Amino acid sequence: VQDAASGSFVLGTQDMVFEIDQRHDFRYDYNDLYLWHGPSPSDHEQLTFGERARDPHVSPDGRTVVFSRNDDAQSRLAFLDMHTRKVVEVAPAADRLSQVFSPRWAPDSQHVAYSGWREGGYRDIYVYDRATHKTQRITADRFLDTEPTWTPDGAYILFASDRDEVFNIYAYEVATGTLRQVTNVIGGAFEPVVSNDGERLVYIGFSAQ
């Protein structure tokens, strides 16, 4: 689909939720979410209308899509119910946190990890709890921490960071708060995803070629 980006599969199906940049209300270029049923590229259904939505991720139980929604001068987490096709929750803005990126569900379909930018130029990893509506700051430093993801058992949050002057993948152990370096590359490692069996890691890398 033209101008589509950032997709997420619905577990147990071949359906995929993704974003499209398109004209809204004949005046604005907004991103909205669509559901692709396949197999034809035209087999897709619009889920949001004028929400300025990006970075969708479907919960493991298939019930809810979390995404980043642009509001006035900030972005926040928002949640779309897959049954009603309605936005059912917008997370409260955390203290001095003005932009959120790449939200990813934990295996429990309750916690969401994301990368956030806050006043002072901090780009850190946060976890939002839907049950308590509270946000926990996982990292707090001058490094750029981006693109979090969870291991299938929920024990670790993996993310990309430039804390050794080259972007590598790091693993944060949820139970202990221990941080470990996972990759050691020259060109950079971004956008980690762990296989469903927990055995392999795929990431985006690059080189001089």
mmCIF file of C-alpha atoms in Angstrom:
data_model
loop_
_atom_site.group_PDB
_atom_site.id
_atom_site.type_symbol
_atom_site.label_atom_id
_atom_site.label_comp_id
_atom_site.label_asym_id
_atom_site.label_seq_id
_atom_site.Cartn_x
_atom_site.Cartn_y
_atom_site.Cartn_z
ATOM 1 C CA VAL A 1 0.000 0.000 0.000
ATOM 2 C CA GLN A 2 1.453 3.364 -0.994
ATOM 3 C CA ASP A 3 2.842 5.550 1.843
ATOM 4 C CA ALA A 4 2.302 2.782 4.411
ATOM 5 C CA ALA A 5 4.688 2.214 7.316
ATOM 6 C CA SER A 6 5.193 0.656 10.739
ATOM 7 C CA GLY A 7 3.028 -2.478 10.733
ATOM 8 C CA SER A 8 2.137 -5.014 13.438
ATOM 9 C CA PHE A 9 0.602 -8.465 12.916
ATOM 10 C CA VAL A 10 -2.429 -9.693 14.850
ATOM 11 C CA LEU A 11 -1.287 -12.820 16.713
ATOM 12 C CA GLY A 12 -2.650 -16.070 15.301
ATOM 13 C CA THR A 13 -3.729 -14.462 12.026
ATOM 14 C CA GLN A 14 -2.185 -12.924 8.930
ATOM 15 C CA ASP A 15 -3.962 -9.608 9.586
ATOM 16 C CA MET A 16 -1.734 -6.582 10.062
ATOM 17 C CA VAL A 17 -2.319 -3.110 11.516
ATOM 18 C CA PHE A 18 -0.279 -0.367 9.891
ATOM 19 C CA GLU A 19 -0.250 3.402 9.358
ATOM 20 C CA ILE A 20 -0.853 5.393 6.186
ATOM 21 C CA ASP A 21 -0.055 9.061 5.604
ATOM 22 C CA GLN A 22 -3.002 10.567 3.760
ATOM 23 C CA ARG A 23 -5.176 13.661 3.349
ATOM 24 C CA HIS A 24 -7.741 14.200 6.133
ATOM 25 C CA ASP A 25 -10.717 16.564 5.918
ATOM 26 C CA PHE A 26 -9.403 17.768 2.537
ATOM 27 C CA ARG A 27 -6.821 19.903 4.342
ATOM 28 C CA TYR A 28 -4.356 17.979 6.506
ATOM 29 C CA ASP A 29 -1.805 15.241 5.922
ATOM 30 C CA TYR A 30 -2.394 12.907 8.872
ATOM 31 C CA ASN A 31 -1.334 9.355 9.651
ATOM 32 C CA ASP A 32 -4.144 6.932 10.419
ATOM 33 C CA LEU A 33 -4.308 3.228 11.216
ATOM 34 C CA TYR A 34 -5.559 0.530 8.856
ATOM 35 C CA LEU A 35 -6.180 -3.197 9.190
ATOM 36 C CA TRP A 36 -5.004 -5.380 6.303
ATOM 37 C CA HIS A 37 -6.810 -8.696 5.859
ATOM 38 C CA GLY A 38 -4.987 -9.937 2.735
ATOM 39 C CA PRO A 39 -4.224 -11.421 0.337
ATOM 40 C CA SER A 40 -4.813 -8.449 -1.963
ATOM 41 C CA PRO A 41 -3.178 -5.065 -1.158
ATOM 42 C CA SER A 42 -6.662 -3.541 -1.454
ATOM 43 C CA ASP A 43 -8.077 -5.719 1.361
ATOM 44 C CA HIS A 44 -7.681 -3.164 4.100
ATOM 45 C CA GLU A 45 -10.012 -1.357 6.509
ATOM 46 C CA GLN A 46 -9.520 2.090 8.035
ATOM 47 C CA LEU A 47 -9.442 1.998 11.853
ATOM 48 C CA THR A 48 -8.823 5.628 12.858
ATOM 49 C CA PHE A 49 -9.871 8.925 11.338
ATOM 50 C CA GLY A 50 -7.774 12.051 11.883
ATOM 51 C CA GLU A 51 -5.993 10.611 14.933
ATOM 52 C CA ARG A 52 -2.467 11.464 13.701
ATOM 53 C CA ALA A 53 -1.518 7.913 14.659
ATOM 54 C CA ARG A 54 1.846 6.209 14.217
ATOM 55 C CA ASP A 55 3.868 3.229 15.474
ATOM 56 C CA PRO A 56 0.946 0.795 16.050
ATOM 57 C CA HIS A 57 1.453 -2.448 17.953
ATOM 58 C CA VAL A 58 -1.217 -5.102 18.522
ATOM 59 C CA SER A 59 -1.454 -6.625 22.005
ATOM 60 C CA PRO A 60 -0.594 -10.342 22.322
ATOM 61 C CA ASP A 61 -4.241 -11.124 23.149
ATOM 62 C CA GLY A 62 -5.308 -9.374 19.933
ATOM 63 C CA ARG A 63 -7.763 -7.053 21.684
ATOM 64 C CA THR A 64 -6.034 -3.678 21.686
ATOM 65 C CA VAL A 65 -3.715 -1.602 19.514
ATOM 66 C CA VAL A 66 -1.372 0.831 21.236
ATOM 67 C CA PHE A 67 -0.017 3.709 19.171
ATOM 68 C CA SER A 68 1.537 7.136 19.470
ATOM 69 C CA ARG A 69 -1.019 9.910 18.908
ATOM 70 C CA ASN A 70 0.038 13.462 18.161
ATOM 71 C CA ASP A 71 -1.771 16.106 20.205
ATOM 72 C CA ASP A 72 -1.035 19.818 20.523
ATOM 73 C CA ALA A 73 2.760 20.188 20.850
ATOM 74 C CA GLN A 74 3.112 16.652 22.261
ATOM 75 C CA SER A 75 2.391 12.993 21.601
ATOM 76 C CA ARG A 76 0.907 10.434 23.976
ATOM 77 C CA LEU A 77 0.074 6.752 24.088
ATOM 78 C CA ALA A 78 -3.411 5.897 22.862
ATOM 79 C CA PHE A 79 -5.293 2.582 22.842
ATOM 80 C CA LEU A 80 -7.698 1.336 20.170
ATOM 81 C CA ASP A 81 -10.180 -1.449 20.958
ATOM 82 C CA MET A 82 -10.084 -3.936 18.073
ATOM 83 C CA HIS A 83 -13.702 -5.023 18.682
ATOM 84 C CA THR A 84 -15.370 -1.616 18.772
ATOM 85 C CA ARG A 85 -12.806 0.138 16.531
ATOM 86 C CA LYS A 86 -12.792 3.006 19.057
ATOM 87 C CA VAL A 87 -9.990 4.798 20.895
ATOM 88 C CA VAL A 88 -10.758 3.775 24.480
ATOM 89 C CA GLU A 89 -7.888 5.390 26.379
ATOM 90 C CA VAL A 90 -5.241 8.091 26.051
ATOM 91 C CA ALA A 91 -2.474 7.761 28.630
ATOM 92 C CA PRO A 92 -1.880 10.794 30.867
ATOM 93 C CA ALA A 93 1.220 12.775 30.005
ATOM 94 C CA ALA A 94 4.175 11.865 32.230
ATOM 95 C CA ASP A 95 6.109 14.638 33.964
ATOM 96 C CA ARG A 96 7.904 16.790 31.347
ATOM 97 C CA LEU A 97 7.556 13.998 28.776
ATOM 98 C CA SER A 98 6.445 15.551 25.514
ATOM 99 C CA GLN A 99 7.021 12.929 22.777
ATOM 100 C CA VAL A 100 6.544 9.152 22.770
ATOM 101 C CA PHE A 101 7.863 6.712 20.181
ATOM 102 C CA SER A 102 7.684 2.992 19.307
ATOM 103 C CA PRO A 103 5.307 1.621 21.974
ATOM 104 C CA ARG A 104 5.515 -2.154 22.359
ATOM 105 C CA TRP A 105 3.282 -4.477 24.402
ATOM 106 C CA ALA A 106 4.628 -6.824 27.030
ATOM 107 C CA PRO A 107 3.501 -10.472 26.771
ATOM 108 C CA ASP A 108 0.933 -9.817 29.541
ATOM 109 C CA SER A 109 -1.020 -7.368 27.305
ATOM 110 C CA GLN A 110 -0.981 -4.882 30.199
ATOM 111 C CA HIS A 111 2.391 -3.138 30.198
ATOM 112 C CA VAL A 112 3.755 -1.047 27.325
ATOM 113 C CA ALA A 113 7.399 -0.100 26.860
ATOM 114 C CA TYR A 114 8.217 2.958 24.770
ATOM 115 C CA SER A 115 10.927 5.516 24.072
ATOM 116 C CA GLY A 116 10.178 9.031 25.303
ATOM 117 C CA TRP A 117 11.705 12.459 24.802
ATOM 118 C CA ARG A 118 11.495 14.920 27.666
ATOM 119 C CA GLU A 119 12.543 18.464 28.494
ATOM 120 C CA GLY A 120 16.318 18.874 28.581
ATOM 121 C CA GLY A 121 16.994 16.551 25.633
ATOM 122 C CA TYR A 122 16.563 13.213 27.417
ATOM 123 C CA ARG A 123 15.577 10.187 25.321
ATOM 124 C CA ASP A 124 14.860 7.281 27.659
ATOM 125 C CA ILE A 125 12.850 4.058 27.974
ATOM 126 C CA TYR A 126 9.567 4.077 29.910
ATOM 127 C CA VAL A 127 6.963 1.460 30.853
ATOM 128 C CA TYR A 128 3.263 2.305 31.154
ATOM 129 C CA ASP A 129 0.934 0.135 33.272
ATOM 130 C CA ARG A 130 -2.652 0.203 31.959
ATOM 131 C CA ALA A 131 -4.070 -1.125 35.233
ATOM 132 C CA THR A 132 -2.616 1.646 37.408
ATOM 133 C CA HIS A 133 -2.189 4.322 34.696
ATOM 134 C CA LYS A 134 1.308 4.904 36.040
ATOM 135 C CA THR A 135 4.548 5.334 34.115
ATOM 136 C CA GLN A 136 7.930 3.997 35.208
ATOM 137 C CA ARG A 137 11.141 5.513 33.861
ATOM 138 C CA ILE A 138 13.519 2.627 33.065
ATOM 139 C CA THR A 139 16.596 4.597 31.931
ATOM 140 C CA ALA A 140 17.635 8.118 32.943
ATOM 141 C CA ASP A 141 20.831 9.321 31.308
ATOM 142 C CA ARG A 142 22.232 11.415 28.455
ATOM 143 C CA PHE A 143 22.268 8.534 25.963
ATOM 144 C CA LEU A 144 19.713 8.046 23.186
ATOM 145 C CA ASP A 145 17.626 5.002 24.139
ATOM 146 C CA THR A 146 15.189 4.000 21.396
ATOM 147 C CA GLU A 147 12.958 1.272 19.927
ATOM 148 C CA PRO A 148 12.210 -1.009 22.901
ATOM 149 C CA THR A 149 10.853 -4.534 22.587
ATOM 150 C CA TRP A 150 10.163 -7.396 25.031
ATOM 151 C CA THR A 151 11.428 -10.938 25.164
ATOM 152 C CA PRO A 152 8.590 -13.492 24.855
ATOM 153 C CA ASP A 153 8.795 -14.351 28.558
ATOM 154 C CA GLY A 154 8.606 -10.671 29.588
ATOM 155 C CA ALA A 155 11.870 -10.949 31.521
ATOM 156 C CA TYR A 156 13.802 -8.401 29.451
ATOM 157 C CA ILE A 157 13.234 -5.165 27.566
ATOM 158 C CA LEU A 158 15.632 -4.829 24.644
ATOM 159 C CA PHE A 159 16.386 -1.443 23.081
ATOM 160 C CA ALA A 160 18.914 0.386 20.902
ATOM 161 C CA SER A 161 21.284 2.851 22.578
ATOM 162 C CA ASP A 162 24.417 4.841 21.740
ATOM 163 C CA ARG A 163 25.856 4.460 25.255
ATOM 164 C CA ASP A 164 29.133 3.014 23.883
ATOM 165 C CA GLU A 165 29.294 5.709 21.129
ATOM 166 C CA VAL A 166 27.928 3.223 18.575
ATOM 167 C CA PHE A 167 24.263 2.167 18.565
ATOM 168 C CA ASN A 168 24.034 -1.349 19.979
ATOM 169 C CA ILE A 169 21.254 -3.474 21.455
ATOM 170 C CA TYR A 170 20.961 -3.603 25.236
ATOM 171 C CA ALA A 171 18.812 -5.768 27.524
ATOM 172 C CA TYR A 172 17.172 -4.453 30.707
ATOM 173 C CA GLU A 173 16.244 -7.200 33.155
ATOM 174 C CA VAL A 174 12.832 -6.279 34.565
ATOM 175 C CA ALA A 175 13.184 -8.179 37.854
ATOM 176 C CA THR A 176 16.584 -6.765 38.866
ATOM 177 C CA GLY A 177 17.095 -3.580 36.839
ATOM 178 C CA THR A 178 20.359 -5.005 35.470
ATOM 179 C CA LEU A 179 21.461 -3.653 32.087
ATOM 180 C CA ARG A 180 23.508 -5.826 29.707
ATOM 181 C CA GLN A 181 24.971 -5.158 26.260
ATOM 182 C CA VAL A 182 23.704 -7.688 23.700
ATOM 183 C CA THR A 183 25.423 -6.743 20.419
ATOM 184 C CA ASN A 184 28.868 -5.356 19.657
ATOM 185 C CA VAL A 185 28.821 -3.963 16.124
ATOM 186 C CA ILE A 186 30.759 -1.303 14.235
ATOM 187 C CA GLY A 187 28.069 0.249 12.055
ATOM 188 C CA GLY A 188 25.085 0.281 14.402
ATOM 189 C CA ALA A 189 22.185 -1.936 15.515
ATOM 190 C CA PHE A 190 18.575 -0.689 15.612
ATOM 191 C CA GLU A 191 14.956 -1.869 15.966
ATOM 192 C CA PRO A 192 15.471 -5.183 17.786
ATOM 193 C CA VAL A 193 12.846 -7.941 17.660
ATOM 194 C CA VAL A 194 13.088 -11.292 19.449
ATOM 195 C CA SER A 195 11.766 -14.451 17.783
ATOM 196 C CA ASN A 196 8.675 -16.061 19.299
ATOM 197 C CA ASP A 197 10.739 -18.979 20.611
ATOM 198 C CA GLY A 198 13.129 -16.573 22.363
ATOM 199 C CA GLU A 199 16.149 -18.049 20.608
ATOM 200 C CA ARG A 200 17.046 -15.364 18.051
ATOM 201 C CA LEU A 201 17.299 -11.601 17.717
ATOM 202 C CA VAL A 202 16.811 -9.674 14.488
ATOM 203 C CA TYR A 203 17.799 -6.023 14.137
ATOM 204 C CA ILE A 204 18.463 -3.403 11.475
ATOM 205 C CA GLY A 205 22.185 -2.828 10.892
ATOM 206 C CA PHE A 206 24.213 -0.933 8.334
ATOM 207 C CA SER A 207 27.741 -0.634 7.014
ATOM 208 C CA ALA A 208 29.753 1.522 4.633
ATOM 209 C CA GLN A 209 28.162 -0.452 1.773
#
